[in-house]
XYZ file of C-alpha atoms in Angstrom:
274
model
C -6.735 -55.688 18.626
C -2.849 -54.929 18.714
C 0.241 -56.519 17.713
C 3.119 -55.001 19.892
C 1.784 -51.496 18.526
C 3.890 -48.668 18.467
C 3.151 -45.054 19.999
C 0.088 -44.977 17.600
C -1.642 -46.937 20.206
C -1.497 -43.998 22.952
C -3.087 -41.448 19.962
C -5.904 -43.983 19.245
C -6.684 -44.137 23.091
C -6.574 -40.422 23.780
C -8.700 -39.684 20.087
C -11.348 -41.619 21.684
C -11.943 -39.576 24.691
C -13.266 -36.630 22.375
C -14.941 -39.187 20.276
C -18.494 -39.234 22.330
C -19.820 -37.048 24.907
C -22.940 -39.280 25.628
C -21.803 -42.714 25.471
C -20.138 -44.786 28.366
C -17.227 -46.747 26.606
C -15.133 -49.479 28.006
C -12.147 -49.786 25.781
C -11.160 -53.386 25.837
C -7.526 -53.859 24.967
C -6.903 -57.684 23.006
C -2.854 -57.695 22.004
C -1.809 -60.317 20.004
C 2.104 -59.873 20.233
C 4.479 -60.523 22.995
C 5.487 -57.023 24.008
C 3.056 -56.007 26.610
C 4.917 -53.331 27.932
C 3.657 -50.476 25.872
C 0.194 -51.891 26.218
C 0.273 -52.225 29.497
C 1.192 -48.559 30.021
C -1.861 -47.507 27.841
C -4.106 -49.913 29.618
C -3.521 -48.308 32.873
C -3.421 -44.508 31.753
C -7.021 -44.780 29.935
C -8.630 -47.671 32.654
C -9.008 -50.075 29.438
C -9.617 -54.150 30.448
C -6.797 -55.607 28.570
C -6.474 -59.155 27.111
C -3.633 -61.246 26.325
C -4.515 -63.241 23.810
C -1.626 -65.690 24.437
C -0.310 -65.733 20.983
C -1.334 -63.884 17.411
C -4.612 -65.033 17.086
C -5.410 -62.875 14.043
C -7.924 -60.238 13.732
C -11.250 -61.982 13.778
C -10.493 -64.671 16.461
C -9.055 -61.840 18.810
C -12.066 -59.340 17.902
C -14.479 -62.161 18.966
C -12.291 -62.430 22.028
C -13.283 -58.851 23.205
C -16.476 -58.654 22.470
C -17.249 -62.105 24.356
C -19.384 -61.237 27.365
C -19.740 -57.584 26.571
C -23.394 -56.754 27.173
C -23.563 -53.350 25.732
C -25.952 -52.919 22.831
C -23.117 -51.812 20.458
C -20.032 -53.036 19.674
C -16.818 -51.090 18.306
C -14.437 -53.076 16.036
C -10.967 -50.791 15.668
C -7.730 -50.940 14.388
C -5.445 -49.617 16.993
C -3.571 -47.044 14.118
C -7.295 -45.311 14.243
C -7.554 -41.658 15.071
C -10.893 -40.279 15.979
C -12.159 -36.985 15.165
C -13.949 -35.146 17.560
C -17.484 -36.087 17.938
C -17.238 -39.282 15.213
C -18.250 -41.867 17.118
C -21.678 -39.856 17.814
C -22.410 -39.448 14.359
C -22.100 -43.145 14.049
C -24.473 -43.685 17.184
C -26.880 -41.344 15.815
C -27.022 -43.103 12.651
C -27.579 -46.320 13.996
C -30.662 -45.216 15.620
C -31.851 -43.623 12.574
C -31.436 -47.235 10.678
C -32.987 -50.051 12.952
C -32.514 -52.421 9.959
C -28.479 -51.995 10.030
C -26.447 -54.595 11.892
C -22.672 -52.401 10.852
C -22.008 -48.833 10.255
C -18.719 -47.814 8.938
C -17.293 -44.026 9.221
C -15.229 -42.387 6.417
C -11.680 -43.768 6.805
C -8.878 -40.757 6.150
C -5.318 -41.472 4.996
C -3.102 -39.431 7.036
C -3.127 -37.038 3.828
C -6.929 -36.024 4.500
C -7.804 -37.935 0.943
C -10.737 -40.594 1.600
C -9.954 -44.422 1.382
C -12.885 -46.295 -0.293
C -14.159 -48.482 2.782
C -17.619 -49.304 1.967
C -18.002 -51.186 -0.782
C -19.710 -53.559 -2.698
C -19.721 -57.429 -3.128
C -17.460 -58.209 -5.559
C -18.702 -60.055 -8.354
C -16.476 -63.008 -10.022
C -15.489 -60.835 -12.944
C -14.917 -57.417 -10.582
C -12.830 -59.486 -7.827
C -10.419 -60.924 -10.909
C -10.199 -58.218 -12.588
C -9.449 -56.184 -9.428
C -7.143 -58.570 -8.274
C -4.790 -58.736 -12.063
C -5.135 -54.941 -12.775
C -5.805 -52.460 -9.709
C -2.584 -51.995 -8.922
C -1.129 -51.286 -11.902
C -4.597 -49.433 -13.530
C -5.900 -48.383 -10.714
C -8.901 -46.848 -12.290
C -9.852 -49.776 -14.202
C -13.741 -49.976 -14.472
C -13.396 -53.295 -12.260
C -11.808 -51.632 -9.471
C -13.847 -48.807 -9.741
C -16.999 -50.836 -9.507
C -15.666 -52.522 -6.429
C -14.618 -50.151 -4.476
C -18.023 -47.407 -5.603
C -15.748 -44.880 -6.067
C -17.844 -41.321 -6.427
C -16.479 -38.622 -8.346
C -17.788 -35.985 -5.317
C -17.092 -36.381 -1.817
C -20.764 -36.628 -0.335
C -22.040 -37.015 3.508
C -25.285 -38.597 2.579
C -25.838 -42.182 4.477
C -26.126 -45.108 2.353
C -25.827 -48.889 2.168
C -22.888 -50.721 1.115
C -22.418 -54.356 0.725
C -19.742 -54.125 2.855
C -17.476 -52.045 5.594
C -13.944 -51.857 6.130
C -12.935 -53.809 9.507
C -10.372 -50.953 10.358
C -13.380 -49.107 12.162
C -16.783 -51.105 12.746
C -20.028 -50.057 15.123
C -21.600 -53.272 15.152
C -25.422 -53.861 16.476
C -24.488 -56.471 18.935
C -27.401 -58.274 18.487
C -26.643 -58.487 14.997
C -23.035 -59.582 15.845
C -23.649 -62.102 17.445
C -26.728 -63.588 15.156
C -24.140 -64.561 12.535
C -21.446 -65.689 14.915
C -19.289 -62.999 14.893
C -16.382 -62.792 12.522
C -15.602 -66.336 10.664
C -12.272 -67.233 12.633
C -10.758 -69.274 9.520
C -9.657 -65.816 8.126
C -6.278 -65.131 10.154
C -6.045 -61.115 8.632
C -7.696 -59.765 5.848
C -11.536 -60.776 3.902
C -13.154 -61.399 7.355
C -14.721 -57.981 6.946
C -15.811 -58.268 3.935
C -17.050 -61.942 5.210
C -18.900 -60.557 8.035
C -20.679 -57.780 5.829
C -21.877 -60.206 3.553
C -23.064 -62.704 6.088
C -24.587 -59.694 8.066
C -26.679 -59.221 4.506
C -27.734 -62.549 4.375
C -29.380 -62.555 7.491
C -31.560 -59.334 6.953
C -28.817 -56.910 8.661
C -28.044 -53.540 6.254
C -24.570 -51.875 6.197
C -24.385 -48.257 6.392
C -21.713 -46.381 5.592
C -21.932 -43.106 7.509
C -19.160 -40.313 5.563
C -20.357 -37.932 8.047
C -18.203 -39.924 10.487
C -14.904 -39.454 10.235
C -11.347 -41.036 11.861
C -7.810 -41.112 10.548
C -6.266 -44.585 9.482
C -2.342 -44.157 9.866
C -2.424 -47.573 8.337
C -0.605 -50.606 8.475
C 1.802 -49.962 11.341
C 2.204 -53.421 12.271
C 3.089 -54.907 9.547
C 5.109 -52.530 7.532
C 8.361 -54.559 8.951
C 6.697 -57.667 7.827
C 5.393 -57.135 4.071
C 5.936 -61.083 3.361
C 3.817 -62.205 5.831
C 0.734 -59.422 5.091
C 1.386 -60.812 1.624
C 0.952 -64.583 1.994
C -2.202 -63.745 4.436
C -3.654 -61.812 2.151
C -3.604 -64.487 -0.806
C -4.639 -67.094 1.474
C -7.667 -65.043 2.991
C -8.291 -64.281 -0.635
C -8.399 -67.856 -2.034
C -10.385 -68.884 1.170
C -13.101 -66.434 0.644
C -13.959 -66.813 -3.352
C -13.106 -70.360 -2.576
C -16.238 -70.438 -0.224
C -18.205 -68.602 -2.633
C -17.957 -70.662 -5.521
C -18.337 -73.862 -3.601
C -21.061 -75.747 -5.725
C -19.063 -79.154 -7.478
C -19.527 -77.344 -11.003
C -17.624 -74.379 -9.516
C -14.606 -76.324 -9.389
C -12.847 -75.054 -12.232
C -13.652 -71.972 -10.939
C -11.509 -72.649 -7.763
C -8.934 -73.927 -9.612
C -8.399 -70.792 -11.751
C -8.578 -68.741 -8.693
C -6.152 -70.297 -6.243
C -3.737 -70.665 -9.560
C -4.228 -67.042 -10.383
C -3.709 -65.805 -6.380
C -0.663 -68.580 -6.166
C 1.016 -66.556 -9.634
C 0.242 -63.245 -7.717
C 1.312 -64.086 -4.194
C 4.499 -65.131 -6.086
C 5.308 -62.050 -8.023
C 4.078 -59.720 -5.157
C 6.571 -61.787 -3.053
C 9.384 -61.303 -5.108
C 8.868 -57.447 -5.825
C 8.744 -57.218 -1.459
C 12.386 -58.254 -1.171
């Protein structure tokens, strides 16, 4: 999926060349923005089918959009600010047919500084995701957050499950995929990963994060001209998601506190963006 990407797009397709030397990948192009040009370009150079989606869909609705029809047993799911290392998605392939029972596999996601961004995680719990939410940006290693996000003192390639995988960079069993209907298109940006991986448990499916896997995440390219709008998306995916959760009629003041709390946040975080 893109959004009028920048020259980050051309890295991303030239990464993935080196990123298998057994599979046979179609890269399927879905762009979201208006400017085609620099899509276009990429489209051609690499021999990638490429979508317009004829508007901003958002990132689940235009994921679902590329993988419709594919009949490949795997699908990829990847930002287009992703830089494969050489040989990644192989280790991911590998691991998937080592674990039968997993429906998503997840690589280790690098800042651009080489340090490792925490993108398998767990489900958050009412008491984590709140206390996440209020304090992990300004105590970042407040037990909460640290029980979200499984932080581990020492870096470590051994597989494991998580309860969910970061959307940035997704193998998905297709089969699996498409079982739970794909990614839930009433998130525009942000939670539907963390959706999917939770459905994806539901249903029997096991998430795997894979560490021996790794790609760059340059991160956020599209929307660091836009910090209002990733803001407002993000509180409304937020409230949408625990929302869902908590759903039973005695939850209610549950929902209450929680779209109160994300409507004080959204405001602050607003007002500190200007």
């Amino acid at each position: 999926m893109t959004y009028n990407p920048g020259p980050e797009l051309a890295d991303f397709a030239r990464s993935l060349r080196s990123a298998t030397t057994t599979a046979d990948v179609e890269l399927v192009l879905v762009e979201n923005g208006t400017d085609h040009a620099r899509v276009t370009a990429v489209a051609h150079e690499h021999g990638a089918v490429l979508l317009d989606a004829g508007g901003n869909l958002g990132y689940g609705r235009a994921a679902n959009l590329g993988a419709r029809g594919a009949q490949q047993p795997w699908l990829v799911v990847v930002n287009p600010d992703i830089v494969w290392h050489d040989g990644s998605l192989d280790v991911l392939l590998a691991a998937a047919a080592r674990h039968p029972e997993a429906g998503a596999f997840g690589p280790a996601l690098l800042n651009p500084d080489g340090t490792r961004y925490p993108s398998a995680r767990e489900l958050p719990s009412l008491t984590q995701g709140v206390g996440h939410a209020l304090l992990g940006r300004i105590w970042p290693t407040n037990p909460w957050t640290v029980a979200y996000q499984r932080r581990q003192e020492a870096v470590t390639t051994a597989e494991r499950p998580a309860g969910w995988l970061s959307g940035a960079c997704l193998l998905l069993r297709r089969e699996a995929f498409e079982q739970v209907g794909g990614f839930d298109e009433g998130y525009f940006m942000f939670f539907e990963d963390l959706d999917l991986g939770e459905r994806l448990g539901r249903a029997g499916w096991a998430n795997v994060h894979v560490p021996a896997a790794e790609v760059t995440h340059v991160g956020g390219t599209s929307w660091r001209e836009r910090p209002a709008s990733m803001i407002r998306a993000h509180h409304a995916s937020a409230a949408r998601y625990l929302c869902r959760r908590y759903d039973r009629w005695y939850h209610w003041p549950v929902r209450t506190a929680v779209r109160a709390g994300l409507a004080v946040r959204q405001a602050f975080e607003l007002r500190n963006a200007r």
